[in-house]
C-alpha positions as a printed Julia matrix, in Angstrom:
166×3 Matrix{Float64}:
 -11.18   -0.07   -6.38
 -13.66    2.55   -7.87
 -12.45    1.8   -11.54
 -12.26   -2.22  -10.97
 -15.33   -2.85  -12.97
 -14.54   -0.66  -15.93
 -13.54   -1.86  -19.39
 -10.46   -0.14  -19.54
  -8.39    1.69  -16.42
  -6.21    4.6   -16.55
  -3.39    4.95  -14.84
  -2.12    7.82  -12.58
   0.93    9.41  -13.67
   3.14    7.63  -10.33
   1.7     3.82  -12.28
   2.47    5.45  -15.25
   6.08    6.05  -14.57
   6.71    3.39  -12.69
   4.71    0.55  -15.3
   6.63    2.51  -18.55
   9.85    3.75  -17.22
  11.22    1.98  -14.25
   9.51   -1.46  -15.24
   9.47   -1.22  -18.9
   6.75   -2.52  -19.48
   5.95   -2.1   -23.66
   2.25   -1.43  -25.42
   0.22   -4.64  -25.56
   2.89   -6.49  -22.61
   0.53   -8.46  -19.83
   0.55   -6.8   -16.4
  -1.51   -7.93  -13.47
  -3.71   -5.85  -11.28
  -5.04   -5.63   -7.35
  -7.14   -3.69   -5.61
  -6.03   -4.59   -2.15
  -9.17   -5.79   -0.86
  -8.69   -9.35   -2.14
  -9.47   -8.63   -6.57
  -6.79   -9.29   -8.52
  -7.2    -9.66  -12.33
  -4.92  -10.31  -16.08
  -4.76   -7.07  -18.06
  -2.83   -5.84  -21.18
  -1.24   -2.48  -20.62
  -1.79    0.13  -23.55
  -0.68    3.67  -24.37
  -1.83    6.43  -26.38
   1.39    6.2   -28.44
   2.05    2.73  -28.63
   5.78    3.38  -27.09
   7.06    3.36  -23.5
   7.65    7.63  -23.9
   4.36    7.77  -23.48
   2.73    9.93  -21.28
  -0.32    8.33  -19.89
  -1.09    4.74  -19.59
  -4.34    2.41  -19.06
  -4.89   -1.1   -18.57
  -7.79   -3.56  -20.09
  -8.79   -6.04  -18.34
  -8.79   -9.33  -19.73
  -9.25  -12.21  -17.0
 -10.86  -12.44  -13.88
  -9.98  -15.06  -11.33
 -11.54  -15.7    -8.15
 -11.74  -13.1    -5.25
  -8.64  -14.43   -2.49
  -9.33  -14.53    0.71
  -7.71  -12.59    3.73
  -5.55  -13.57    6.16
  -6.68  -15.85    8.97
  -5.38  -13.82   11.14
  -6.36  -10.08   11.25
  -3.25   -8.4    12.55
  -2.98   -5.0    13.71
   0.51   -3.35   14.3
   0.92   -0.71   16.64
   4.05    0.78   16.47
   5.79    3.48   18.21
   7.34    5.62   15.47
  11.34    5.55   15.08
  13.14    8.24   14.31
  14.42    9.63   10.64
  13.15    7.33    7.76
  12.99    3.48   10.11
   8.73    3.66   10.26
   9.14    3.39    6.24
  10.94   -0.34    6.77
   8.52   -1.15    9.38
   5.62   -0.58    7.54
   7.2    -2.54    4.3
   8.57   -5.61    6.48
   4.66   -5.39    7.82
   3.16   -5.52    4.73
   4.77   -8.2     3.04
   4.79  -10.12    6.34
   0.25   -9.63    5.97
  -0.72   -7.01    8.96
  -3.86   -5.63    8.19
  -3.14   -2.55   10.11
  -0.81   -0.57   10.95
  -0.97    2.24   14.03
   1.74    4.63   14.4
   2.04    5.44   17.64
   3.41    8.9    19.07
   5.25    7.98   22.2
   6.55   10.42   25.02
  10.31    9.91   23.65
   9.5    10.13   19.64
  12.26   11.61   17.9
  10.18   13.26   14.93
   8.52   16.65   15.91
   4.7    16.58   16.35
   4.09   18.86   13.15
   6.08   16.66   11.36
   3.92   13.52   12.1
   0.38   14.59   12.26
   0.87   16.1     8.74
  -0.76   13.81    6.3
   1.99   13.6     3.98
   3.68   10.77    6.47
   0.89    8.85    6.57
   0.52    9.1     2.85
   4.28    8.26    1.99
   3.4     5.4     4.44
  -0.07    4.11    2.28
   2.22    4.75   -0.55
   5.24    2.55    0.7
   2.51   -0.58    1.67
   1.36   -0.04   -2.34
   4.99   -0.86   -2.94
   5.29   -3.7    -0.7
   2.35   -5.88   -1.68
   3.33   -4.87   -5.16
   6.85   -6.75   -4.6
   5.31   -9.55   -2.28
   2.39  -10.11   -4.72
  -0.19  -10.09   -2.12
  -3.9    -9.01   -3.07
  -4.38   -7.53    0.36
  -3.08   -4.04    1.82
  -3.5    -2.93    5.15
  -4.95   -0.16    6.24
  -2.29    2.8     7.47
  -3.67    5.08    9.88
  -3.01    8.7    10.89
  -0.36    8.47   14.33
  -2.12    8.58   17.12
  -1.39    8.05   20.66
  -1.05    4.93   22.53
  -4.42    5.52   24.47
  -5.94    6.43   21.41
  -4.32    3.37   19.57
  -5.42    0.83   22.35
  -8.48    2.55   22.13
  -9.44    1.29   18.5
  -8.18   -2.05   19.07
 -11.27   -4.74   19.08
 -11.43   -6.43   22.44
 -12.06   -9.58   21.03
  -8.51   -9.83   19.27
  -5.58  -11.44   21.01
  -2.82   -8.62   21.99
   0.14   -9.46   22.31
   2.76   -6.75   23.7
């Protein structure tokens, strides 16, 4: 979102790889951007070496169209976390089925160990994995992924004046 207004946008070496090598995508091919707040936009991908062995990649913007809308509904998933690798299918079925939010939850019987979830890689590979999924769903929206937390602490941040349904 920082770079949205910028004539040309580089790409981090993850965008890189995946626009050049697992999407093969070629110099000058049209791509389409969002920032997950609603801005999506037509670009032209272009690398320094006109070839997909390129190293680094940017995009140019070239189109514009209107800012989308949100969801009607703002929905926030809390979700007690499942053990070994499930919380990465629950947060990409969530995704690409619109929440806005997503609250892992650390419950008394949570397989994972403690140090395991409050480390911020989870909650990264998490923000990373709801990238992927409005990437595949093509929505301009991506929720928000927070840091597990308990389910006081969840229920806690919850607004009062949203319908909760357990």
């Amino acid at each position: 979102p920082s770079q949205w207004h910028a004539a040309s946008i580089a790409l981090d070496a993850a965008e890189t790889h995946h626009a050049l090598r697992v999407l093969r995508i070629r110099d000058g091919e049209p791509v389409e951007l969002f920032d997950g707040r609603g801005r999506t936009a037509k670009a032209v991908l272009r690398t320094g070496a006109g070839t997909r062995r390129a190293a680094s990649a940017f995009v140019e913007p070239v189109e514009s169209p209107p800012w989308i809308a949100p969801p009607p509904v703002f929905i926030t998933l809390l979700q007690a976390i499942p053990k070994a690798r499930r919380m990465d299918l629950v947060v990409e079925k969530a995704t690409e089925l619109g929440a806005m939010r997503i609250i892992p939850v650390q419950t008394e019987r949570v397989v994972a160990s403690p140090d395991e979830i409050r480390g911020g890689e989870r909650r990264e590979r998490w923000a990373r994995l709801a990238v992927n999924a409005a990437r595949q769903c093509a929505t301009a929206w991506l929720p928000e992924v927070d840091e597990p937390r308990s389910l006081a602490d969840a229920l806690a941040v919850v607004d009062d004046g949203q319908p909760l349904f357990v």
